[in-house]
């Protein structure tokens, strides 16, 4: 019974490059959430997706960031033209459905370092 | 927007001591959650609280949903070395669409 999987675990990008972070939810979960965590901070909500739909992207920067959760395959968080301030841990969580959206199970995170 | 204040920011205790941390909100939550995060890992849900006044235990952990619905606390009894980590409170508002808001965490250190 695999949990939430994220890859890569660590990602180093130079300024201006693109970063792609992947998240495979738990089996049977159709809701995915992305969070960002800065050092010494809590998790900040970025985006909430269901299959092929963005439900809430109110926490995502308007530029350079995008997310998708296609019908097949993992959810992708994409950061274009990365800057040093994008360096953070990015966590994905999944839940079975919206009713139990508080039952979010987190992946191990992707630690993005922008040099 | 909704904000959570979690305290203390960090704690240094001796093994075997009891620990208490709390979280307060500027607005009402319908659900309070407590997570633990180990270094290099994602948060793991410890306890979920759904009703004001509810007191729930999970082993040596006990959490309560405050009567005002604006606060919650977590107690850990008889701490052991593996309790080290960051404890986050989180809350969700009254609407199902409300996103979960996280506190900044309490860092628990256990002195040898």
PDB file of N, CA, C and O in Angstrom, chain B residues 2-81:
ATOM      1  N   UNK B   2      -7.342  33.926   7.639  1.00  0.00           N
ATOM      2  CA  UNK B   2      -7.166  33.189   8.879  1.00  0.00           C
ATOM      3  C   UNK B   2      -5.685  33.006   9.172  1.00  0.00           C
ATOM      4  O   UNK B   2      -4.895  32.733   8.271  1.00  0.00           O
ATOM      5  N   UNK B   3      -5.335  33.134  10.457  1.00  0.00           N
ATOM      6  CA  UNK B   3      -3.955  32.939  10.875  1.00  0.00           C
ATOM      7  C   UNK B   3      -3.936  32.046  12.106  1.00  0.00           C
ATOM      8  O   UNK B   3      -4.859  32.061  12.910  1.00  0.00           O
ATOM      9  N   UNK B   4      -2.870  31.281  12.214  1.00  0.00           N
ATOM     10  CA  UNK B   4      -2.674  30.436  13.384  1.00  0.00           C
ATOM     11  C   UNK B   4      -1.400  30.857  14.095  1.00  0.00           C
ATOM     12  O   UNK B   4      -0.368  31.040  13.454  1.00  0.00           O
ATOM     13  N   UNK B   5      -1.505  31.030  15.409  1.00  0.00           N
ATOM     14  CA  UNK B   5      -0.328  31.317  16.224  1.00  0.00           C
ATOM     15  C   UNK B   5      -0.027  30.087  17.055  1.00  0.00           C
ATOM     16  O   UNK B   5      -0.854  29.657  17.860  1.00  0.00           O
ATOM     17  N   UNK B   6       1.145  29.542  16.853  1.00  0.00           N
ATOM     18  CA  UNK B   6       1.502  28.311  17.536  1.00  0.00           C
ATOM     19  C   UNK B   6       2.621  28.621  18.516  1.00  0.00           C
ATOM     20  O   UNK B   6       3.582  29.320  18.179  1.00  0.00           O
ATOM     21  N   UNK B   7       2.498  28.107  19.718  1.00  0.00           N
ATOM     22  CA  UNK B   7       3.539  28.365  20.714  1.00  0.00           C
ATOM     23  C   UNK B   7       3.740  27.143  21.601  1.00  0.00           C
ATOM     24  O   UNK B   7       2.813  26.348  21.800  1.00  0.00           O
ATOM     25  N   UNK B   8       4.955  26.984  22.160  1.00  0.00           N
ATOM     26  CA  UNK B   8       6.104  27.833  21.884  1.00  0.00           C
ATOM     27  C   UNK B   8       6.716  27.509  20.525  1.00  0.00           C
ATOM     28  O   UNK B   8       6.372  26.517  19.905  1.00  0.00           O
ATOM     29  N   UNK B   9       7.638  28.350  20.083  1.00  0.00           N
ATOM     30  CA  UNK B   9       8.312  28.088  18.807  1.00  0.00           C
ATOM     31  C   UNK B   9       9.232  26.890  18.927  1.00  0.00           C
ATOM     32  O   UNK B   9       9.383  26.118  17.978  1.00  0.00           O
ATOM     33  N   UNK B  10       9.895  26.769  20.077  1.00  0.00           N
ATOM     34  CA  UNK B  10      10.761  25.614  20.298  1.00  0.00           C
ATOM     35  C   UNK B  10      10.787  25.282  21.783  1.00  0.00           C
ATOM     36  O   UNK B  10      10.493  26.136  22.623  1.00  0.00           O
ATOM     37  N   UNK B  11      11.106  24.038  22.062  1.00  0.00           N
ATOM     38  CA  UNK B  11      11.151  23.556  23.439  1.00  0.00           C
ATOM     39  C   UNK B  11      12.355  22.649  23.606  1.00  0.00           C
ATOM     40  O   UNK B  11      12.630  21.816  22.730  1.00  0.00           O
ATOM     41  N   UNK B  12      13.023  22.815  24.738  1.00  0.00           N
ATOM     42  CA  UNK B  12      14.130  21.925  25.086  1.00  0.00           C
ATOM     43  C   UNK B  12      13.747  21.253  26.399  1.00  0.00           C
ATOM     44  O   UNK B  12      13.575  21.928  27.416  1.00  0.00           O
ATOM     45  N   UNK B  13      13.611  19.951  26.372  1.00  0.00           N
ATOM     46  CA  UNK B  13      13.137  19.247  27.570  1.00  0.00           C
ATOM     47  C   UNK B  13      14.014  18.035  27.829  1.00  0.00           C
ATOM     48  O   UNK B  13      14.791  17.600  26.974  1.00  0.00           O
ATOM     49  N   UNK B  14      13.876  17.503  29.030  1.00  0.00           N
ATOM     50  CA  UNK B  14      14.560  16.262  29.380  1.00  0.00           C
ATOM     51  C   UNK B  14      13.683  15.080  28.999  1.00  0.00           C
ATOM     52  O   UNK B  14      12.447  15.164  29.055  1.00  0.00           O
ATOM     53  N   UNK B  15      14.323  14.004  28.635  1.00  0.00           N
ATOM     54  CA  UNK B  15      13.576  12.775  28.356  1.00  0.00           C
ATOM     55  C   UNK B  15      12.733  12.410  29.573  1.00  0.00           C
ATOM     56  O   UNK B  15      13.198  12.496  30.712  1.00  0.00           O
ATOM     57  N   UNK B  16      11.499  12.015  29.328  1.00  0.00           N
ATOM     58  CA  UNK B  16      10.605  11.639  30.414  1.00  0.00           C
ATOM     59  C   UNK B  16       9.663  12.753  30.841  1.00  0.00           C
ATOM     60  O   UNK B  16       8.651  12.492  31.505  1.00  0.00           O
ATOM     61  N   UNK B  17       9.976  13.977  30.454  1.00  0.00           N
ATOM     62  CA  UNK B  17       9.105  15.107  30.823  1.00  0.00           C
ATOM     63  C   UNK B  17       7.855  15.111  29.957  1.00  0.00           C
ATOM     64  O   UNK B  17       7.833  14.569  28.840  1.00  0.00           O
ATOM     65  N   UNK B  18       6.830  15.759  30.482  1.00  0.00           N
ATOM     66  CA  UNK B  18       5.627  15.980  29.686  1.00  0.00           C
ATOM     67  C   UNK B  18       5.779  17.279  28.890  1.00  0.00           C
ATOM     68  O   UNK B  18       6.495  18.193  29.308  1.00  0.00           O
ATOM     69  N   UNK B  19       5.091  17.348  27.775  1.00  0.00           N
ATOM     70  CA  UNK B  19       5.201  18.492  26.863  1.00  0.00           C
ATOM     71  C   UNK B  19       3.811  19.030  26.589  1.00  0.00           C
ATOM     72  O   UNK B  19       2.856  18.264  26.457  1.00  0.00           O
ATOM     73  N   UNK B  20       3.709  20.344  26.505  1.00  0.00           N
ATOM     74  CA  UNK B  20       2.431  20.943  26.152  1.00  0.00           C
ATOM     75  C   UNK B  20       2.674  22.072  25.154  1.00  0.00           C
ATOM     76  O   UNK B  20       3.558  22.900  25.342  1.00  0.00           O
ATOM     77  N   UNK B  21       1.906  22.095  24.093  1.00  0.00           N
ATOM     78  CA  UNK B  21       2.000  23.152  23.097  1.00  0.00           C
ATOM     79  C   UNK B  21       0.589  23.527  22.676  1.00  0.00           C
ATOM     80  O   UNK B  21      -0.342  22.730  22.825  1.00  0.00           O
ATOM     81  N   UNK B  22       0.426  24.759  22.167  1.00  0.00           N
ATOM     82  CA  UNK B  22      -0.929  25.157  21.804  1.00  0.00           C
ATOM     83  C   UNK B  22      -0.955  26.009  20.552  1.00  0.00           C
ATOM     84  O   UNK B  22       0.074  26.483  20.067  1.00  0.00           O
ATOM     85  N   UNK B  23      -2.148  26.206  20.098  1.00  0.00           N
ATOM     86  CA  UNK B  23      -2.380  26.911  18.858  1.00  0.00           C
ATOM     87  C   UNK B  23      -3.618  27.776  19.033  1.00  0.00           C
ATOM     88  O   UNK B  23      -4.632  27.301  19.554  1.00  0.00           O
ATOM     89  N   UNK B  24      -3.541  29.035  18.595  1.00  0.00           N
ATOM     90  CA  UNK B  24      -4.722  29.892  18.647  1.00  0.00           C
ATOM     91  C   UNK B  24      -4.973  30.478  17.274  1.00  0.00           C
ATOM     92  O   UNK B  24      -4.041  30.700  16.488  1.00  0.00           O
ATOM     93  N   UNK B  25      -6.234  30.731  17.028  1.00  0.00           N
ATOM     94  CA  UNK B  25      -6.639  31.210  15.716  1.00  0.00           C
ATOM     95  C   UNK B  25      -7.346  32.550  15.839  1.00  0.00           C
ATOM     96  O   UNK B  25      -7.945  32.860  16.855  1.00  0.00           O
ATOM     97  N   UNK B  26      -7.278  33.318  14.767  1.00  0.00           N
ATOM     98  CA  UNK B  26      -7.991  34.588  14.750  1.00  0.00           C
ATOM     99  C   UNK B  26      -9.470  34.384  14.392  1.00  0.00           C
ATOM    100  O   UNK B  26     -10.276  35.306  14.510  1.00  0.00           O
ATOM    101  N   UNK B  27      -9.811  33.187  13.946  1.00  0.00           N
ATOM    102  CA  UNK B  27     -11.203  32.912  13.595  1.00  0.00           C
ATOM    103  C   UNK B  27     -11.545  31.465  13.936  1.00  0.00           C
ATOM    104  O   UNK B  27     -10.687  30.693  14.330  1.00  0.00           O
ATOM    105  N   UNK B  28     -12.797  31.144  13.766  1.00  0.00           N
ATOM    106  CA  UNK B  28     -13.292  29.827  14.165  1.00  0.00           C
ATOM    107  C   UNK B  28     -12.876  28.757  13.159  1.00  0.00           C
ATOM    108  O   UNK B  28     -12.927  28.974  11.952  1.00  0.00           O
ATOM    109  N   UNK B  29     -12.479  27.611  13.679  1.00  0.00           N
ATOM    110  CA  UNK B  29     -12.224  26.454  12.837  1.00  0.00           C
ATOM    111  C   UNK B  29     -13.215  25.345  13.150  1.00  0.00           C
ATOM    112  O   UNK B  29     -13.660  25.203  14.288  1.00  0.00           O
ATOM    113  N   UNK B  30     -13.537  24.551  12.148  1.00  0.00           N
ATOM    114  CA  UNK B  30     -14.401  23.385  12.352  1.00  0.00           C
ATOM    115  C   UNK B  30     -13.612  22.124  12.612  1.00  0.00           C
ATOM    116  O   UNK B  30     -14.146  21.136  13.101  1.00  0.00           O
ATOM    117  N   UNK B  31     -12.358  22.131  12.203  1.00  0.00           N
ATOM    118  CA  UNK B  31     -11.493  20.964  12.358  1.00  0.00           C
ATOM    119  C   UNK B  31     -10.122  21.437  12.800  1.00  0.00           C
ATOM    120  O   UNK B  31      -9.589  22.393  12.238  1.00  0.00           O
ATOM    121  N   UNK B  32      -9.574  20.769  13.807  1.00  0.00           N
ATOM    122  CA  UNK B  32      -8.197  21.023  14.220  1.00  0.00           C
ATOM    123  C   UNK B  32      -7.394  19.753  13.981  1.00  0.00           C
ATOM    124  O   UNK B  32      -7.859  18.656  14.248  1.00  0.00           O
ATOM    125  N   UNK B  33      -6.185  19.939  13.482  1.00  0.00           N
ATOM    126  CA  UNK B  33      -5.321  18.808  13.169  1.00  0.00           C
ATOM    127  C   UNK B  33      -3.954  19.040  13.786  1.00  0.00           C
ATOM    128  O   UNK B  33      -3.484  20.183  13.873  1.00  0.00           O
ATOM    129  N   UNK B  34      -3.335  17.962  14.210  1.00  0.00           N
ATOM    130  CA  UNK B  34      -1.955  18.047  14.689  1.00  0.00           C
ATOM    131  C   UNK B  34      -1.106  17.082  13.874  1.00  0.00           C
ATOM    132  O   UNK B  34      -1.445  15.904  13.730  1.00  0.00           O
ATOM    133  N   UNK B  35       0.002  17.612  13.338  1.00  0.00           N
ATOM    134  CA  UNK B  35       0.926  16.840  12.522  1.00  0.00           C
ATOM    135  C   UNK B  35       2.308  16.851  13.170  1.00  0.00           C
ATOM    136  O   UNK B  35       2.675  17.784  13.880  1.00  0.00           O
ATOM    137  N   UNK B  36       3.082  15.815  12.864  1.00  0.00           N
ATOM    138  CA  UNK B  36       4.495  15.797  13.249  1.00  0.00           C
ATOM    139  C   UNK B  36       5.335  15.634  11.994  1.00  0.00           C
ATOM    140  O   UNK B  36       4.995  14.824  11.113  1.00  0.00           O
ATOM    141  N   UNK B  37       6.408  16.408  11.925  1.00  0.00           N
ATOM    142  CA  UNK B  37       7.308  16.313  10.785  1.00  0.00           C
ATOM    143  C   UNK B  37       8.710  15.963  11.277  1.00  0.00           C
ATOM    144  O   UNK B  37       9.292  16.680  12.093  1.00  0.00           O
ATOM    145  N   UNK B  38       9.228  14.859  10.789  1.00  0.00           N
ATOM    146  CA  UNK B  38      10.610  14.481  11.072  1.00  0.00           C
ATOM    147  C   UNK B  38      11.517  15.130  10.032  1.00  0.00           C
ATOM    148  O   UNK B  38      11.072  15.440   8.923  1.00  0.00           O
ATOM    149  N   UNK B  39      12.791  15.312  10.363  1.00  0.00           N
ATOM    150  CA  UNK B  39      13.708  15.964   9.404  1.00  0.00           C
ATOM    151  C   UNK B  39      13.723  15.249   8.057  1.00  0.00           C
ATOM    152  O   UNK B  39      13.832  14.027   7.990  1.00  0.00           O
ATOM    153  N   UNK B  40      13.575  16.020   7.000  1.00  0.00           N
ATOM    154  CA  UNK B  40      13.645  15.462   5.657  1.00  0.00           C
ATOM    155  C   UNK B  40      12.423  14.695   5.213  1.00  0.00           C
ATOM    156  O   UNK B  40      12.450  14.044   4.160  1.00  0.00           O
ATOM    157  N   UNK B  41      11.355  14.759   5.994  1.00  0.00           N
ATOM    158  CA  UNK B  41      10.148  14.012   5.658  1.00  0.00           C
ATOM    159  C   UNK B  41       8.946  14.934   5.585  1.00  0.00           C
ATOM    160  O   UNK B  41       9.000  16.104   5.972  1.00  0.00           O
ATOM    161  N   UNK B  42       7.845  14.382   5.094  1.00  0.00           N
ATOM    162  CA  UNK B  42       6.604  15.129   5.086  1.00  0.00           C
ATOM    163  C   UNK B  42       5.873  14.997   6.410  1.00  0.00           C
ATOM    164  O   UNK B  42       6.165  14.102   7.202  1.00  0.00           O
ATOM    165  N   UNK B  43       4.926  15.886   6.687  1.00  0.00           N
ATOM    166  CA  UNK B  43       4.159  15.807   7.942  1.00  0.00           C
ATOM    167  C   UNK B  43       3.310  14.542   7.985  1.00  0.00           C
ATOM    168  O   UNK B  43       2.802  14.078   6.967  1.00  0.00           O
ATOM    169  N   UNK B  44       3.167  14.028   9.187  1.00  0.00           N
ATOM    170  CA  UNK B  44       2.328  12.856   9.422  1.00  0.00           C
ATOM    171  C   UNK B  44       1.209  13.257  10.371  1.00  0.00           C
ATOM    172  O   UNK B  44       1.469  13.862  11.418  1.00  0.00           O
ATOM    173  N   UNK B  45      -0.015  12.925  10.009  1.00  0.00           N
ATOM    174  CA  UNK B  45      -1.160  13.290  10.845  1.00  0.00           C
ATOM    175  C   UNK B  45      -1.149  12.476  12.135  1.00  0.00           C
ATOM    176  O   UNK B  45      -1.088  11.252  12.105  1.00  0.00           O
ATOM    177  N   UNK B  46      -1.209  13.185  13.279  1.00  0.00           N
ATOM    178  CA  UNK B  46      -1.214  12.528  14.586  1.00  0.00           C
ATOM    179  C   UNK B  46      -2.631  12.398  15.124  1.00  0.00           C
ATOM    180  O   UNK B  46      -3.054  11.337  15.562  1.00  0.00           O
ATOM    181  N   UNK B  47      -3.325  13.527  15.150  1.00  0.00           N
ATOM    182  CA  UNK B  47      -4.662  13.567  15.748  1.00  0.00           C
ATOM    183  C   UNK B  47      -5.513  14.565  14.964  1.00  0.00           C
ATOM    184  O   UNK B  47      -5.032  15.631  14.589  1.00  0.00           O
ATOM    185  N   UNK B  48      -6.768  14.193  14.760  1.00  0.00           N
ATOM    186  CA  UNK B  48      -7.741  15.078  14.127  1.00  0.00           C
ATOM    187  C   UNK B  48      -8.898  15.295  15.108  1.00  0.00           C
ATOM    188  O   UNK B  48      -9.359  14.348  15.743  1.00  0.00           O
ATOM    189  N   UNK B  49      -9.343  16.527  15.231  1.00  0.00           N
ATOM    190  CA  UNK B  49     -10.414  16.894  16.170  1.00  0.00           C
ATOM    191  C   UNK B  49     -11.525  17.568  15.398  1.00  0.00           C
ATOM    192  O   UNK B  49     -11.265  18.467  14.582  1.00  0.00           O
ATOM    193  N   UNK B  50     -12.786  17.154  15.663  1.00  0.00           N
ATOM    194  CA  UNK B  50     -13.882  17.625  14.837  1.00  0.00           C
ATOM    195  C   UNK B  50     -14.953  18.395  15.595  1.00  0.00           C
ATOM    196  O   UNK B  50     -15.821  18.999  14.964  1.00  0.00           O
ATOM    197  N   UNK B  51     -14.931  18.328  16.940  1.00  0.00           N
ATOM    198  CA  UNK B  51     -15.991  18.971  17.709  1.00  0.00           C
ATOM    199  C   UNK B  51     -15.412  19.794  18.847  1.00  0.00           C
ATOM    200  O   UNK B  51     -14.466  19.366  19.517  1.00  0.00           O
ATOM    201  N   UNK B  52     -16.007  20.958  19.088  1.00  0.00           N
ATOM    202  CA  UNK B  52     -15.562  21.808  20.189  1.00  0.00           C
ATOM    203  C   UNK B  52     -15.640  21.028  21.494  1.00  0.00           C
ATOM    204  O   UNK B  52     -16.632  20.353  21.764  1.00  0.00           O
ATOM    205  N   UNK B  53     -14.554  21.133  22.272  1.00  0.00           N
ATOM    206  CA  UNK B  53     -14.493  20.430  23.543  1.00  0.00           C
ATOM    207  C   UNK B  53     -13.963  19.016  23.448  1.00  0.00           C
ATOM    208  O   UNK B  53     -13.642  18.391  24.453  1.00  0.00           O
ATOM    209  N   UNK B  54     -13.834  18.508  22.235  1.00  0.00           N
ATOM    210  CA  UNK B  54     -13.389  17.122  22.053  1.00  0.00           C
ATOM    211  C   UNK B  54     -11.972  16.936  22.574  1.00  0.00           C
ATOM    212  O   UNK B  54     -11.104  17.775  22.357  1.00  0.00           O
ATOM    213  N   UNK B  55     -11.770  15.832  23.261  1.00  0.00           N
ATOM    214  CA  UNK B  55     -10.457  15.458  23.779  1.00  0.00           C
ATOM    215  C   UNK B  55     -10.129  14.097  23.188  1.00  0.00           C
ATOM    216  O   UNK B  55     -10.892  13.143  23.369  1.00  0.00           O
ATOM    217  N   UNK B  56      -9.030  14.003  22.472  1.00  0.00           N
ATOM    218  CA  UNK B  56      -8.691  12.758  21.777  1.00  0.00           C
ATOM    219  C   UNK B  56      -7.264  12.354  22.092  1.00  0.00           C
ATOM    220  O   UNK B  56      -6.374  13.197  22.131  1.00  0.00           O
ATOM    221  N   UNK B  57      -7.063  11.067  22.292  1.00  0.00           N
ATOM    222  CA  UNK B  57      -5.720  10.561  22.588  1.00  0.00           C
ATOM    223  C   UNK B  57      -5.242   9.625  21.506  1.00  0.00           C
ATOM    224  O   UNK B  57      -6.035   8.947  20.841  1.00  0.00           O
ATOM    225  N   UNK B  58      -3.925   9.610  21.340  1.00  0.00           N
ATOM    226  CA  UNK B  58      -3.272   8.679  20.426  1.00  0.00           C
ATOM    227  C   UNK B  58      -1.992   8.248  21.130  1.00  0.00           C
ATOM    228  O   UNK B  58      -0.961   8.905  21.032  1.00  0.00           O
ATOM    229  N   UNK B  59      -2.075   7.162  21.880  1.00  0.00           N
ATOM    230  CA  UNK B  59      -0.919   6.735  22.674  1.00  0.00           C
ATOM    231  C   UNK B  59      -0.601   7.758  23.752  1.00  0.00           C
ATOM    232  O   UNK B  59      -1.460   8.123  24.555  1.00  0.00           O
ATOM    233  N   UNK B  60       0.632   8.262  23.740  1.00  0.00           N
ATOM    234  CA  UNK B  60       1.037   9.252  24.753  1.00  0.00           C
ATOM    235  C   UNK B  60       0.636  10.672  24.381  1.00  0.00           C
ATOM    236  O   UNK B  60       0.930  11.619  25.100  1.00  0.00           O
ATOM    237  N   UNK B  61      -0.025  10.820  23.256  1.00  0.00           N
ATOM    238  CA  UNK B  61      -0.438  12.147  22.790  1.00  0.00           C
ATOM    239  C   UNK B  61      -1.909  12.369  23.109  1.00  0.00           C
ATOM    240  O   UNK B  61      -2.737  11.471  22.933  1.00  0.00           O
ATOM    241  N   UNK B  62      -2.204  13.584  23.561  1.00  0.00           N
ATOM    242  CA  UNK B  62      -3.585  13.978  23.815  1.00  0.00           C
ATOM    243  C   UNK B  62      -3.781  15.372  23.246  1.00  0.00           C
ATOM    244  O   UNK B  62      -2.948  16.259  23.462  1.00  0.00           O
ATOM    245  N   UNK B  63      -4.870  15.564  22.533  1.00  0.00           N
ATOM    246  CA  UNK B  63      -5.153  16.880  21.960  1.00  0.00           C
ATOM    247  C   UNK B  63      -6.591  17.252  22.278  1.00  0.00           C
ATOM    248  O   UNK B  63      -7.465  16.392  22.426  1.00  0.00           O
ATOM    249  N   UNK B  64      -6.815  18.549  22.419  1.00  0.00           N
ATOM    250  CA  UNK B  64      -8.164  19.035  22.688  1.00  0.00           C
ATOM    251  C   UNK B  64      -8.541  20.155  21.734  1.00  0.00           C
ATOM    252  O   UNK B  64      -7.707  20.994  21.385  1.00  0.00           O
ATOM    253  N   UNK B  65      -9.792  20.137  21.364  1.00  0.00           N
ATOM    254  CA  UNK B  65     -10.411  21.162  20.524  1.00  0.00           C
ATOM    255  C   UNK B  65     -11.040  22.156  21.488  1.00  0.00           C
ATOM    256  O   UNK B  65     -11.942  21.818  22.237  1.00  0.00           O
ATOM    257  N   UNK B  66     -10.555  23.415  21.504  1.00  0.00           N
ATOM    258  CA  UNK B  66     -11.036  24.388  22.470  1.00  0.00           C
ATOM    259  C   UNK B  66     -12.518  24.700  22.315  1.00  0.00           C
ATOM    260  O   UNK B  66     -13.061  24.647  21.204  1.00  0.00           O
ATOM    261  N   UNK B  67     -13.136  25.046  23.419  1.00  0.00           N
ATOM    262  CA  UNK B  67     -14.572  25.336  23.446  1.00  0.00           C
ATOM    263  C   UNK B  67     -14.924  26.514  22.534  1.00  0.00           C
ATOM    264  O   UNK B  67     -15.970  26.528  21.886  1.00  0.00           O
ATOM    265  N   UNK B  68     -14.048  27.492  22.456  1.00  0.00           N
ATOM    266  CA  UNK B  68     -14.326  28.664  21.621  1.00  0.00           C
ATOM    267  C   UNK B  68     -14.133  28.355  20.135  1.00  0.00           C
ATOM    268  O   UNK B  68     -14.466  29.177  19.281  1.00  0.00           O
ATOM    269  N   UNK B  69     -13.574  27.198  19.829  1.00  0.00           N
ATOM    270  CA  UNK B  69     -13.235  26.763  18.467  1.00  0.00           C
ATOM    271  C   UNK B  69     -12.123  27.598  17.853  1.00  0.00           C
ATOM    272  O   UNK B  69     -11.864  27.517  16.650  1.00  0.00           O
ATOM    273  N   UNK B  70     -11.449  28.372  18.713  1.00  0.00           N
ATOM    274  CA  UNK B  70     -10.350  29.194  18.209  1.00  0.00           C
ATOM    275  C   UNK B  70      -9.002  28.731  18.751  1.00  0.00           C
ATOM    276  O   UNK B  70      -7.999  29.410  18.564  1.00  0.00           O
ATOM    277  N   UNK B  71      -8.999  27.609  19.455  1.00  0.00           N
ATOM    278  CA  UNK B  71      -7.716  27.142  19.963  1.00  0.00           C
ATOM    279  C   UNK B  71      -7.706  25.625  20.145  1.00  0.00           C
ATOM    280  O   UNK B  71      -8.743  24.970  20.198  1.00  0.00           O
ATOM    281  N   UNK B  72      -6.490  25.103  20.239  1.00  0.00           N
ATOM    282  CA  UNK B  72      -6.303  23.675  20.454  1.00  0.00           C
ATOM    283  C   UNK B  72      -4.971  23.481  21.150  1.00  0.00           C
ATOM    284  O   UNK B  72      -4.070  24.319  21.015  1.00  0.00           O
ATOM    285  N   UNK B  73      -4.852  22.419  21.913  1.00  0.00           N
ATOM    286  CA  UNK B  73      -3.553  22.122  22.490  1.00  0.00           C
ATOM    287  C   UNK B  73      -3.207  20.656  22.286  1.00  0.00           C
ATOM    288  O   UNK B  73      -4.077  19.814  22.065  1.00  0.00           O
ATOM    289  N   UNK B  74      -1.908  20.393  22.352  1.00  0.00           N
ATOM    290  CA  UNK B  74      -1.385  19.026  22.236  1.00  0.00           C
ATOM    291  C   UNK B  74      -0.472  18.766  23.421  1.00  0.00           C
ATOM    292  O   UNK B  74       0.403  19.580  23.726  1.00  0.00           O
ATOM    293  N   UNK B  75      -0.712  17.666  24.099  1.00  0.00           N
ATOM    294  CA  UNK B  75       0.162  17.231  25.185  1.00  0.00           C
ATOM    295  C   UNK B  75       0.840  15.935  24.801  1.00  0.00           C
ATOM    296  O   UNK B  75       0.220  15.056  24.199  1.00  0.00           O
ATOM    297  N   UNK B  76       2.107  15.825  25.169  1.00  0.00           N
ATOM    298  CA  UNK B  76       2.839  14.571  25.009  1.00  0.00           C
ATOM    299  C   UNK B  76       3.315  14.175  26.398  1.00  0.00           C
ATOM    300  O   UNK B  76       3.988  14.961  27.081  1.00  0.00           O
ATOM    301  N   UNK B  77       2.969  12.995  26.825  1.00  0.00           N
ATOM    302  CA  UNK B  77       3.382  12.573  28.161  1.00  0.00           C
ATOM    303  C   UNK B  77       4.625  11.690  28.064  1.00  0.00           C
ATOM    304  O   UNK B  77       4.825  10.973  27.081  1.00  0.00           O
ATOM    305  N   UNK B  78       5.462  11.801  29.101  1.00  0.00           N
ATOM    306  CA  UNK B  78       6.646  10.948  29.227  1.00  0.00           C
ATOM    307  C   UNK B  78       7.444  10.893  27.933  1.00  0.00           C
ATOM    308  O   UNK B  78       7.570   9.827  27.308  1.00  0.00           O
ATOM    309  N   UNK B  79       7.981  12.018  27.524  1.00  0.00           N
ATOM    310  CA  UNK B  79       8.641  12.128  26.219  1.00  0.00           C
ATOM    311  C   UNK B  79       9.803  11.135  26.087  1.00  0.00           C
ATOM    312  O   UNK B  79      10.493  10.807  27.062  1.00  0.00           O
ATOM    313  N   UNK B  80       9.978  10.691  24.848  1.00  0.00           N
ATOM    314  CA  UNK B  80      11.073   9.780  24.510  1.00  0.00           C
ATOM    315  C   UNK B  80      11.851  10.371  23.341  1.00  0.00           C
ATOM    316  O   UNK B  80      11.335  11.271  22.666  1.00  0.00           O
ATOM    317  N   UNK B  81      13.065   9.903  23.091  1.00  0.00           N
ATOM    318  CA  UNK B  81      13.888  10.517  22.041  1.00  0.00           C
ATOM    319  C   UNK B  81      13.214  10.610  20.668  1.00  0.00           C
ATOM    320  O   UNK B  81      13.406  11.596  19.949  1.00  0.00           O
TER     321      UNK B  81
END
